CSV table of C-alpha atoms in Angstrom, one decimal:
chain,number,residue,atom,x,y,z
A,1,UNK,CA,128.0,249.8,31.5
A,2,UNK,CA,126.5,249.1,34.9
A,3,UNK,CA,125.9,252.2,37.1
A,4,UNK,CA,125.1,250.4,40.3
A,5,UNK,CA,126.9,248.6,43.0
A,6,UNK,CA,125.3,246.5,45.8
A,7,UNK,CA,127.0,245.6,49.0
A,8,UNK,CA,126.9,242.3,50.8
A,9,UNK,CA,124.0,242.0,53.3
A,10,UNK,CA,124.5,242.5,57.1
A,11,UNK,CA,122.2,242.3,60.1
A,12,UNK,CA,121.7,244.4,63.2
A,13,UNK,CA,120.2,243.1,66.4
A,14,UNK,CA,117.3,245.0,68.2
A,15,UNK,CA,115.5,244.4,71.5
A,16,UNK,CA,111.7,244.5,71.8
A,17,UNK,CA,109.8,245.9,74.8
A,18,UNK,CA,109.4,242.4,76.2
A,19,UNK,CA,113.2,242.1,76.2
A,20,UNK,CA,113.3,239.5,73.3
A,21,UNK,CA,115.8,240.2,70.5
A,22,UNK,CA,115.3,240.2,66.8
A,23,UNK,CA,117.4,241.0,63.7
A,24,UNK,CA,116.9,243.0,60.6
A,25,UNK,CA,118.9,242.4,57.4
A,26,UNK,CA,120.2,245.3,55.3
A,27,UNK,CA,122.1,246.0,52.2
A,28,UNK,CA,123.4,249.1,50.5
A,29,UNK,CA,122.5,249.9,46.9
A,30,UNK,CA,124.5,252.6,45.2
A,31,UNK,CA,123.8,254.3,41.9
A,32,UNK,CA,125.5,257.0,39.8
A,33,UNK,CA,125.3,258.7,36.4
A,34,UNK,CA,127.9,258.6,33.6
A,35,UNK,CA,129.4,261.4,31.6
A,36,UNK,CA,129.7,261.6,27.8
A,37,UNK,CA,133.0,259.5,28.1
A,38,UNK,CA,131.3,256.7,30.1
A,39,UNK,CA,133.0,257.7,33.3
A,40,UNK,CA,131.3,258.2,36.7
A,41,UNK,CA,129.9,261.7,36.9
A,42,UNK,CA,131.2,263.4,40.1
A,43,UNK,CA,128.5,264.5,42.5
A,44,UNK,CA,125.9,262.1,41.1
A,45,UNK,CA,126.0,259.3,43.7
A,46,UNK,CA,122.9,258.0,45.5
A,47,UNK,CA,122.9,255.6,48.4
A,48,UNK,CA,119.8,253.5,48.9
A,49,UNK,CA,119.5,251.7,52.2
A,50,UNK,CA,117.5,248.5,51.5
A,51,UNK,CA,115.9,245.9,53.9
A,52,UNK,CA,114.5,242.4,53.3
A,53,UNK,CA,110.9,243.5,53.8
A,54,UNK,CA,109.6,240.0,53.2
A,55,UNK,CA,111.7,238.6,56.1
A,56,UNK,CA,110.5,241.5,58.3
A,57,UNK,CA,106.9,240.7,57.6
A,58,UNK,CA,107.6,237.1,58.3
A,59,UNK,CA,109.3,237.9,61.6
A,60,UNK,CA,112.6,236.3,60.5
A,61,UNK,CA,116.1,237.8,59.9
A,62,UNK,CA,116.3,237.3,56.1
A,63,UNK,CA,119.0,238.5,53.8
A,64,UNK,CA,121.2,236.2,51.7
A,65,UNK,CA,120.9,235.3,48.0
A,66,UNK,CA,117.1,234.7,48.2
A,67,UNK,CA,116.3,238.0,49.8
A,68,UNK,CA,113.6,240.4,48.4
A,69,UNK,CA,115.1,243.8,48.8
A,70,UNK,CA,113.1,247.0,49.3
A,71,UNK,CA,114.5,250.5,49.3
A,72,UNK,CA,113.7,251.9,52.8
A,73,UNK,CA,115.8,255.1,52.9
A,74,UNK,CA,117.6,257.2,50.3
A,75,UNK,CA,120.3,259.9,50.5
A,76,UNK,CA,121.1,261.4,47.0
A,77,UNK,CA,122.9,264.4,45.5
A,78,UNK,CA,122.3,267.6,47.4
A,79,UNK,CA,120.8,265.9,50.5
A,80,UNK,CA,123.3,267.6,52.8
A,81,UNK,CA,123.6,264.3,54.7
A,82,UNK,CA,119.9,264.0,55.4
A,83,UNK,CA,118.2,260.6,54.8
A,84,UNK,CA,114.7,260.4,53.1
A,85,UNK,CA,112.5,257.7,54.5
A,86,UNK,CA,110.6,255.8,51.9
A,87,UNK,CA,107.0,254.4,52.0
A,88,UNK,CA,106.1,250.9,51.2
A,89,UNK,CA,103.8,252.2,48.6
A,90,UNK,CA,104.0,255.9,47.5
A,91,UNK,CA,100.4,255.7,46.3
A,92,UNK,CA,99.1,254.4,49.6
A,93,UNK,CA,101.0,256.0,52.4
A,94,UNK,CA,98.7,254.3,55.0
A,95,UNK,CA,100.7,251.1,54.5
A,96,UNK,CA,103.5,252.8,56.4
A,97,UNK,CA,107.3,253.0,55.8
A,98,UNK,CA,109.5,250.3,54.6
A,99,UNK,CA,112.1,251.0,57.2
A,100,UNK,CA,111.0,250.0,60.7
A,101,UNK,CA,110.9,252.7,63.4
A,102,UNK,CA,113.8,251.2,65.3
A,103,UNK,CA,116.0,251.3,62.2
A,104,UNK,CA,115.0,254.8,61.3
A,105,UNK,CA,115.8,256.0,64.9
A,106,UNK,CA,119.1,254.2,64.7
A,107,UNK,CA,120.0,255.8,61.4
A,108,UNK,CA,119.5,259.3,62.8
A,109,UNK,CA,120.7,258.8,66.3
A,110,UNK,CA,123.9,260.6,67.4
A,111,UNK,CA,124.6,257.7,69.9
A,112,UNK,CA,124.4,255.1,67.1
A,113,UNK,CA,127.1,254.0,64.7
A,114,UNK,CA,124.6,252.8,62.1
A,115,UNK,CA,125.1,255.8,59.7
A,116,UNK,CA,128.9,255.4,59.7
A,117,UNK,CA,128.3,251.7,59.1
A,118,UNK,CA,126.2,252.4,56.0
A,119,UNK,CA,128.8,254.9,54.8
A,120,UNK,CA,131.7,252.4,55.1
A,121,UNK,CA,129.8,249.5,53.6
A,122,UNK,CA,128.6,251.7,50.7
A,123,UNK,CA,132.1,252.8,50.0
A,124,UNK,CA,133.4,249.2,50.0
A,125,UNK,CA,130.7,248.2,47.5
A,126,UNK,CA,131.7,251.1,45.2
A,127,UNK,CA,135.4,250.4,45.6
A,128,UNK,CA,134.8,246.7,44.7
A,129,UNK,CA,133.1,247.7,41.5
A,130,UNK,CA,135.6,250.3,40.3
A,131,UNK,CA,138.6,248.1,41.0
A,132,UNK,CA,137.3,245.7,38.3
A,133,UNK,CA,137.7,248.4,35.7
A,134,UNK,CA,141.5,248.4,36.0
A,135,UNK,CA,143.9,251.3,36.7
A,136,UNK,CA,143.2,254.5,34.9
A,137,UNK,CA,139.5,253.8,34.6
A,138,UNK,CA,138.4,254.0,38.3
A,139,UNK,CA,137.6,257.7,38.4
A,140,UNK,CA,139.5,257.8,41.7
A,141,UNK,CA,137.0,255.5,43.3
A,142,UNK,CA,139.0,252.3,43.5
A,143,UNK,CA,140.1,253.2,47.1
A,144,UNK,CA,137.9,253.5,50.1
A,145,UNK,CA,139.2,257.0,50.8
A,146,UNK,CA,138.2,258.1,47.2
A,147,UNK,CA,134.8,256.5,47.5
A,148,UNK,CA,134.1,258.2,50.9
A,149,UNK,CA,135.1,261.6,49.4
A,150,UNK,CA,132.7,261.1,46.5
A,151,UNK,CA,129.8,260.1,48.8
A,152,UNK,CA,130.5,263.2,50.9
A,153,UNK,CA,130.7,265.4,47.8
A,154,UNK,CA,127.4,264.0,46.4
A,155,UNK,CA,125.3,263.6,49.5
A,156,UNK,CA,126.9,265.8,52.2
A,157,UNK,CA,128.2,264.7,55.6
A,158,UNK,CA,125.9,263.4,58.5
A,159,UNK,CA,128.1,260.8,60.2
A,160,UNK,CA,126.5,260.3,63.6
A,161,UNK,CA,129.0,257.8,65.0
A,162,UNK,CA,132.2,255.9,64.7
A,163,UNK,CA,132.4,252.9,62.2
A,164,UNK,CA,131.1,249.7,63.6
A,165,UNK,CA,133.0,246.5,64.2
A,166,UNK,CA,130.1,244.9,62.4
A,167,UNK,CA,130.8,246.6,59.1
A,168,UNK,CA,133.1,244.8,56.8
A,169,UNK,CA,136.2,246.8,56.0
A,170,UNK,CA,135.2,249.7,58.3
A,171,UNK,CA,137.7,252.4,59.2
A,172,UNK,CA,138.7,251.6,62.7
A,173,UNK,CA,139.9,254.3,65.1
A,174,UNK,CA,143.6,254.5,65.6
A,175,UNK,CA,144.9,252.8,68.7
A,176,UNK,CA,148.1,253.5,70.5
A,177,UNK,CA,150.0,250.6,71.7
A,178,UNK,CA,150.8,250.6,75.4
A,179,UNK,CA,154.4,251.5,76.4
A,180,UNK,CA,155.0,247.9,77.5
A,181,UNK,CA,154.2,246.6,74.0
A,182,UNK,CA,156.9,248.6,72.2
A,183,UNK,CA,159.2,245.6,71.8
A,184,UNK,CA,156.3,243.3,70.6
A,185,UNK,CA,157.6,241.4,67.6
A,186,UNK,CA,155.4,241.0,64.6
A,187,UNK,CA,153.9,237.5,64.6
A,188,UNK,CA,152.6,237.2,61.1
A,189,UNK,CA,153.0,238.6,57.6
A,190,UNK,CA,149.9,237.8,55.8
A,191,UNK,CA,146.8,239.2,53.9
A,192,UNK,CA,143.9,237.0,52.8
A,193,UNK,CA,146.5,234.5,51.7
A,194,UNK,CA,150.2,234.1,51.4
A,195,UNK,CA,151.9,236.8,49.4
A,196,UNK,CA,152.4,236.2,45.7
A,197,UNK,CA,153.7,238.4,42.9
A,198,UNK,CA,152.3,238.3,40.3
A,199,UNK,CA,149.0,237.5,42.0
A,200,UNK,CA,148.3,235.0,39.2
A,201,UNK,CA,151.2,233.0,40.4
A,202,UNK,CA,149.0,231.5,43.1
A,203,UNK,CA,147.0,229.5,40.5
A,204,UNK,CA,149.7,229.0,37.9
A,205,UNK,CA,150.8,225.4,38.1
A,206,UNK,CA,153.1,225.7,35.1
A,207,UNK,CA,155.7,228.1,36.4
A,208,UNK,CA,158.7,227.5,38.6
A,209,UNK,CA,159.0,229.9,41.6
A,210,UNK,CA,161.1,231.1,44.5
A,211,UNK,CA,159.6,230.8,48.0
A,212,UNK,CA,161.1,233.2,50.6
A,213,UNK,CA,159.9,232.6,54.2
A,214,UNK,CA,160.5,235.0,57.1
A,215,UNK,CA,161.7,233.1,60.1
A,216,UNK,CA,161.9,233.9,63.8
A,217,UNK,CA,165.7,234.0,64.6
A,218,UNK,CA,166.9,231.3,66.9
A,219,UNK,CA,170.6,231.0,67.8
A,220,UNK,CA,172.4,227.6,67.6
A,221,UNK,CA,172.8,225.9,71.0
A,222,UNK,CA,176.3,226.0,72.5
A,223,UNK,CA,177.9,223.1,74.2
A,224,UNK,CA,174.9,221.0,73.5
A,225,UNK,CA,174.6,217.7,75.5
A,226,UNK,CA,175.4,214.8,73.2
A,227,UNK,CA,175.0,211.0,73.7
A,228,UNK,CA,175.6,209.7,77.2
A,229,UNK,CA,174.8,213.2,78.7
A,230,UNK,CA,178.2,214.3,77.8
A,231,UNK,CA,178.7,218.0,77.0
A,232,UNK,CA,180.3,218.6,73.6
A,233,UNK,CA,182.7,221.5,73.0
A,234,UNK,CA,180.8,222.6,70.0
A,235,UNK,CA,177.7,224.2,68.6
A,236,UNK,CA,174.5,222.2,67.9
A,237,UNK,CA,172.1,222.3,64.9
A,238,UNK,CA,169.7,225.3,64.6
A,239,UNK,CA,166.0,224.6,65.1
A,240,UNK,CA,164.0,223.7,62.0
A,241,UNK,CA,162.5,226.6,60.0
A,242,UNK,CA,159.0,225.3,59.6
A,243,UNK,CA,157.9,226.1,63.2
A,244,UNK,CA,159.5,229.5,63.0
A,245,UNK,CA,157.9,230.7,59.8
A,246,UNK,CA,156.1,234.1,60.2
A,247,UNK,CA,155.1,234.5,56.6
A,248,UNK,CA,156.1,233.6,53.0
A,249,UNK,CA,156.2,235.2,49.5
A,250,UNK,CA,156.2,233.4,46.2
A,251,UNK,CA,158.0,235.2,43.4
A,252,UNK,CA,159.1,234.3,39.9
A,253,UNK,CA,162.5,232.8,39.6
A,254,UNK,CA,164.7,235.9,38.9
A,255,UNK,CA,166.8,236.2,35.8
A,256,UNK,CA,170.2,236.4,37.7
A,257,UNK,CA,170.3,233.1,39.5
A,258,UNK,CA,173.8,232.0,40.4
A,259,UNK,CA,175.9,230.7,43.3
A,260,UNK,CA,179.6,230.9,44.2
A,261,UNK,CA,181.0,228.2,46.5
A,262,UNK,CA,184.5,229.0,47.8
A,263,UNK,CA,186.9,227.9,50.5
A,264,UNK,CA,189.8,229.9,52.0
A,265,UNK,CA,193.3,228.5,51.3
A,266,UNK,CA,196.5,230.5,51.8
A,267,UNK,CA,200.3,230.1,51.3
A,268,UNK,CA,202.2,229.1,54.4
A,269,UNK,CA,206.0,228.9,54.9
A,270,UNK,CA,208.2,227.4,57.6
A,271,UNK,CA,212.0,227.5,57.9
A,272,UNK,CA,214.0,224.7,59.4
A,273,UNK,CA,214.3,226.3,62.8
A,274,UNK,CA,210.5,226.8,63.1
A,275,UNK,CA,209.9,223.4,61.6
A,276,UNK,CA,212.2,221.7,64.3
A,277,UNK,CA,210.7,223.7,67.1
A,278,UNK,CA,207.1,223.3,66.0
A,279,UNK,CA,207.3,219.6,65.4
A,280,UNK,CA,209.1,218.9,68.7
A,281,UNK,CA,206.5,221.1,70.6
A,282,UNK,CA,203.6,219.5,68.8
A,283,UNK,CA,204.6,215.9,69.5
A,284,UNK,CA,205.5,216.5,73.1
A,285,UNK,CA,202.3,218.5,74.0
A,286,UNK,CA,200.2,215.5,72.8
A,287,UNK,CA,201.8,213.2,75.3
A,288,UNK,CA,199.6,214.8,77.8
A,289,UNK,CA,201.5,213.8,81.0
A,290,UNK,CA,201.7,217.3,82.3
A,291,UNK,CA,205.6,217.5,82.3
A,292,UNK,CA,205.9,217.8,78.5
A,293,UNK,CA,209.3,216.2,78.5
A,294,UNK,CA,211.7,217.1,75.7
A,295,UNK,CA,210.0,220.5,75.2
A,296,UNK,CA,212.4,222.8,73.3
A,297,UNK,CA,212.9,226.0,75.2
A,298,UNK,CA,216.5,227.0,74.5
A,299,UNK,CA,219.1,227.1,71.8
A,300,UNK,CA,220.7,224.1,73.6
A,301,UNK,CA,217.5,222.2,73.4
A,302,UNK,CA,217.1,223.1,69.7
A,303,UNK,CA,220.6,221.8,69.1
A,304,UNK,CA,219.7,218.5,70.8
A,305,UNK,CA,216.5,218.3,68.6
A,306,UNK,CA,218.6,218.8,65.5
A,307,UNK,CA,221.0,216.1,66.8
A,308,UNK,CA,223.5,214.8,64.3
A,309,UNK,CA,221.9,216.2,61.3
A,310,UNK,CA,223.8,216.9,58.1
A,311,UNK,CA,225.8,220.0,57.4
A,312,UNK,CA,222.9,221.5,55.3
A,313,UNK,CA,220.5,221.1,58.2
A,314,UNK,CA,222.8,222.7,60.7
A,315,UNK,CA,223.7,225.5,58.3
A,316,UNK,CA,220.1,226.1,57.6
A,317,UNK,CA,219.2,226.2,61.3
A,318,UNK,CA,222.1,228.5,62.0
A,319,UNK,CA,221.1,230.9,59.3
A,320,UNK,CA,217.4,230.9,60.3
A,321,UNK,CA,218.5,231.7,64.0
A,322,UNK,CA,220.9,234.3,62.8
A,323,UNK,CA,218.3,236.1,60.8
A,324,UNK,CA,215.8,235.9,63.6
A,325,UNK,CA,218.3,237.4,66.0
A,326,UNK,CA,219.9,240.1,63.8
A,327,UNK,CA,217.6,240.4,60.8
A,328,UNK,CA,220.5,239.8,58.4
A,329,UNK,CA,220.5,237.3,55.5
A,330,UNK,CA,224.0,236.0,56.2
A,331,UNK,CA,223.4,232.7,54.3
A,332,UNK,CA,222.6,234.4,51.1
A,333,UNK,CA,225.5,236.8,51.4
A,334,UNK,CA,227.9,234.1,52.2
A,335,UNK,CA,226.8,231.3,49.8
A,336,UNK,CA,224.2,232.8,47.5
A,337,UNK,CA,221.6,230.3,48.8
A,338,UNK,CA,218.3,230.9,50.6
A,339,UNK,CA,216.5,228.8,53.1
A,340,UNK,CA,213.8,226.5,51.7
A,341,UNK,CA,210.6,228.2,53.0
A,342,UNK,CA,208.7,224.9,52.6
A,343,UNK,CA,206.0,226.8,51.0
A,344,UNK,CA,202.6,225.0,50.8
A,345,UNK,CA,199.0,226.0,50.2
A,346,UNK,CA,197.1,225.2,53.4
A,347,UNK,CA,193.4,225.3,54.2
A,348,UNK,CA,192.4,228.3,56.3
A,349,UNK,CA,188.6,227.9,56.7
A,350,UNK,CA,185.2,228.0,55.0
A,351,UNK,CA,183.6,231.1,53.5
A,352,UNK,CA,180.0,232.2,53.5
A,353,UNK,CA,178.0,232.5,50.4
A,354,UNK,CA,176.1,235.6,49.3
A,355,UNK,CA,173.1,235.9,47.0
A,356,UNK,CA,171.7,239.0,45.3
A,357,UNK,CA,168.3,238.7,43.7
A,358,UNK,CA,166.3,241.4,41.8
A,359,UNK,CA,162.8,241.7,40.5
A,360,UNK,CA,160.9,244.4,38.6
A,361,UNK,CA,157.3,244.4,39.8
A,362,UNK,CA,154.5,246.2,37.8
A,363,UNK,CA,151.1,246.0,39.3
A,364,UNK,CA,148.3,245.4,36.8
A,365,UNK,CA,145.3,246.0,39.0
A,366,UNK,CA,144.5,247.4,42.5
A,367,UNK,CA,144.9,244.0,44.3
A,368,UNK,CA,148.4,243.6,42.8
A,369,UNK,CA,149.5,247.1,43.8
A,370,UNK,CA,148.4,246.3,47.4
A,371,UNK,CA,150.3,242.9,47.3
A,372,UNK,CA,153.5,244.7,46.2
A,373,UNK,CA,153.1,247.1,49.0
A,374,UNK,CA,152.8,244.4,51.5
A,375,UNK,CA,155.7,242.4,50.1
A,376,UNK,CA,158.0,245.4,50.3
A,377,UNK,CA,156.8,246.1,53.8
A,378,UNK,CA,157.4,242.5,54.8
A,379,UNK,CA,161.1,242.6,53.8
A,380,UNK,CA,161.8,246.1,55.2
A,381,UNK,CA,160.2,245.4,58.6
A,382,UNK,CA,161.4,241.9,59.1
A,383,UNK,CA,165.1,242.8,58.4
A,384,UNK,CA,164.9,245.7,60.9
A,385,UNK,CA,166.9,245.4,64.1
A,386,UNK,CA,164.7,244.9,67.2
A,387,UNK,CA,165.3,246.5,70.6
A,388,UNK,CA,164.2,245.6,74.1
A,389,UNK,CA,161.8,247.8,76.0
A,390,UNK,CA,164.6,249.2,78.0
A,391,UNK,CA,166.6,249.9,74.8
A,392,UNK,CA,169.7,248.6,76.6
A,393,UNK,CA,169.9,245.6,74.2
A,394,UNK,CA,169.4,245.1,70.5
A,395,UNK,CA,168.0,241.8,69.2
A,396,UNK,CA,168.7,240.0,66.0
A,397,UNK,CA,166.4,240.7,63.0
A,398,UNK,CA,164.4,237.9,61.4
A,399,UNK,CA,166.1,235.4,59.2
A,400,UNK,CA,165.0,233.8,55.9
A,401,UNK,CA,164.6,230.5,54.1
A,402,UNK,CA,164.9,230.5,50.3
A,403,UNK,CA,163.6,227.6,48.3
A,404,UNK,CA,163.5,227.2,44.6
A,405,UNK,CA,160.4,225.2,43.6
A,406,UNK,CA,159.2,223.5,40.5
A,407,UNK,CA,155.8,224.2,38.9
A,408,UNK,CA,154.3,221.5,41.0
A,409,UNK,CA,155.7,222.9,44.3
A,410,UNK,CA,158.6,220.4,44.8
A,411,UNK,CA,162.2,221.2,45.6
A,412,UNK,CA,164.0,222.2,42.4
A,413,UNK,CA,166.8,219.7,41.6
A,414,UNK,CA,168.6,221.8,39.0
A,415,UNK,CA,168.8,225.0,41.1
A,416,UNK,CA,171.0,225.4,44.3
A,417,UNK,CA,169.8,224.6,47.8
A,418,UNK,CA,170.3,227.6,50.2
A,419,UNK,CA,170.8,227.4,53.9
A,420,UNK,CA,169.1,229.9,56.3
A,421,UNK,CA,170.0,233.4,55.4
A,422,UNK,CA,170.2,236.9,56.8
A,423,UNK,CA,168.9,239.8,54.7
A,424,UNK,CA,171.7,242.3,54.7
A,425,UNK,CA,170.4,244.6,52.1
A,426,UNK,CA,166.9,245.6,50.7
A,427,UNK,CA,167.0,248.2,47.9
A,428,UNK,CA,163.8,249.5,46.4
A,429,UNK,CA,163.7,251.8,43.3
A,430,UNK,CA,160.3,253.5,43.1
A,431,UNK,CA,161.0,254.9,39.6
A,432,UNK,CA,162.9,252.2,37.8
A,433,UNK,CA,161.9,253.6,34.3
A,434,UNK,CA,163.5,257.0,35.2
A,435,UNK,CA,160.3,259.0,35.7
A,436,UNK,CA,157.7,259.4,38.3
A,437,UNK,CA,154.3,257.8,37.4
A,438,UNK,CA,151.5,256.6,39.6
A,439,UNK,CA,148.1,255.0,39.2
A,440,UNK,CA,144.9,256.6,40.6
A,441,UNK,CA,145.4,254.9,44.0
A,442,UNK,CA,148.9,256.5,44.2
A,443,UNK,CA,150.7,253.2,43.5
A,444,UNK,CA,153.8,253.4,41.5
A,445,UNK,CA,153.5,252.0,38.0
A,446,UNK,CA,156.7,249.9,38.6
A,447,UNK,CA,159.1,248.9,41.3
A,448,UNK,CA,162.6,247.5,41.3
A,449,UNK,CA,163.4,245.3,44.3
A,450,UNK,CA,166.9,244.1,45.0
A,451,UNK,CA,167.6,241.7,48.0
A,452,UNK,CA,171.0,240.8,49.2
A,453,UNK,CA,171.2,237.6,51.4
A,454,UNK,CA,174.1,236.1,53.4
A,455,UNK,CA,174.0,232.5,54.6
A,456,UNK,CA,174.3,232.0,58.3
A,457,UNK,CA,176.5,229.0,58.1
A,458,UNK,CA,179.1,227.7,55.7
A,459,UNK,CA,178.5,224.6,53.5
A,460,UNK,CA,180.1,221.4,54.8
A,461,UNK,CA,180.9,218.1,53.1
A,462,UNK,CA,178.4,216.1,55.2
A,463,UNK,CA,175.6,218.6,54.2
A,464,UNK,CA,175.5,216.9,50.8
A,465,UNK,CA,175.0,213.4,52.3
A,466,UNK,CA,172.2,214.7,54.6
A,467,UNK,CA,170.6,216.1,51.5
A,468,UNK,CA,170.0,212.9,49.6
A,469,UNK,CA,172.4,210.2,51.0
A,470,UNK,CA,174.7,210.8,48.0
A,471,UNK,CA,172.1,209.7,45.5
A,472,UNK,CA,172.9,212.9,43.4
A,473,UNK,CA,169.2,213.9,43.1
A,474,UNK,CA,170.1,217.6,42.9
A,475,UNK,CA,173.0,220.0,42.2
A,476,UNK,CA,173.2,220.5,46.0
A,477,UNK,CA,174.2,223.6,47.7
């Protein structure tokens, strides 16, 4: 098993006495010992700062894949944070040191961040190696915090400065946002690439998937101007989701895919008196001449509206009026009959659809555990209510677009289309197996994520035509 980890190369810029600038390429070489079980032996780590000596002698920057690296300074177990400067040739010290004077001064200067830069780059190289071993085999070194602790235990602490912006993955100082930035919405949810779980789903072209995109909320325009610059008494279409996307996650199609389309209908009744009044009122209001002639506003007018109706009609109207006035069912008592309620099932309105989706996520390596953490954070943060700086108003959370995709990334024709949604519930179970277990980086061994979505708009008949012009290319909404 390898017992060494090399960092990527980096360069630092220096200034000569004549004000001209030059660069030196560096890399960090880290070595350690193994115990009887083949695990990294605590307290055995050595950091070697190396330079591209051939490039220095040739007065060029150097570094890269063709570099010739020479160990220029070493800090090993028991060094108490002190670096040891190495000669070009231990047998001939007259040849001088491998590390130039400017670099050595930089490495030991309290005003320089070079030492901290080496620490951070060394820890990143160690982390990168131990992550490849998988959970349970990283000896606690698969996180930067763990690697930094081990370097400090092995070599001591002599951190002269703050981490440099030049060092990849360096720990940056915490910064406090200004008070006027408290209401700043998050602009993107992303890591090195779009979120995927499992991570292998990114390269898997043989598996269907569900894409969930976080959107910036936009209200629908009210009284939108239509053709001919006429204002319509209605609500316009919501802005397309593509330009409002803040981040996306691709997940396997869950095992509980279903939809439930419903419309609200309810029983409605109308007795003869109400029928006569309602019909007369409805017809006369539509005349629109202002006077509304023939409007029934008295019992006399109602009698005129009934006109010369049959005895049953008059009896029914009389019974309805008597019950309305006194509450008594005189018709039933006198004749054993009831008024025909003209019962009918009438349309009341559309209903919104809800979707509840669940996944059990078990990270298989460090990268996947970090990905799950980011996915959970994305849903929790994006569904949170926003507030203005003054805290007088609350603003709508982000919304979401859900798309079922085939293995080749096309819209799935055999699974439902879903309109823009609100996330009304996000439940995370951190111990879905009933007991608390973590990996060496403190990630849970499994998570259960349950998301509850509500569509923002109901489904309309014309939505199906807009979908594919009635060519029946999919199951629709």
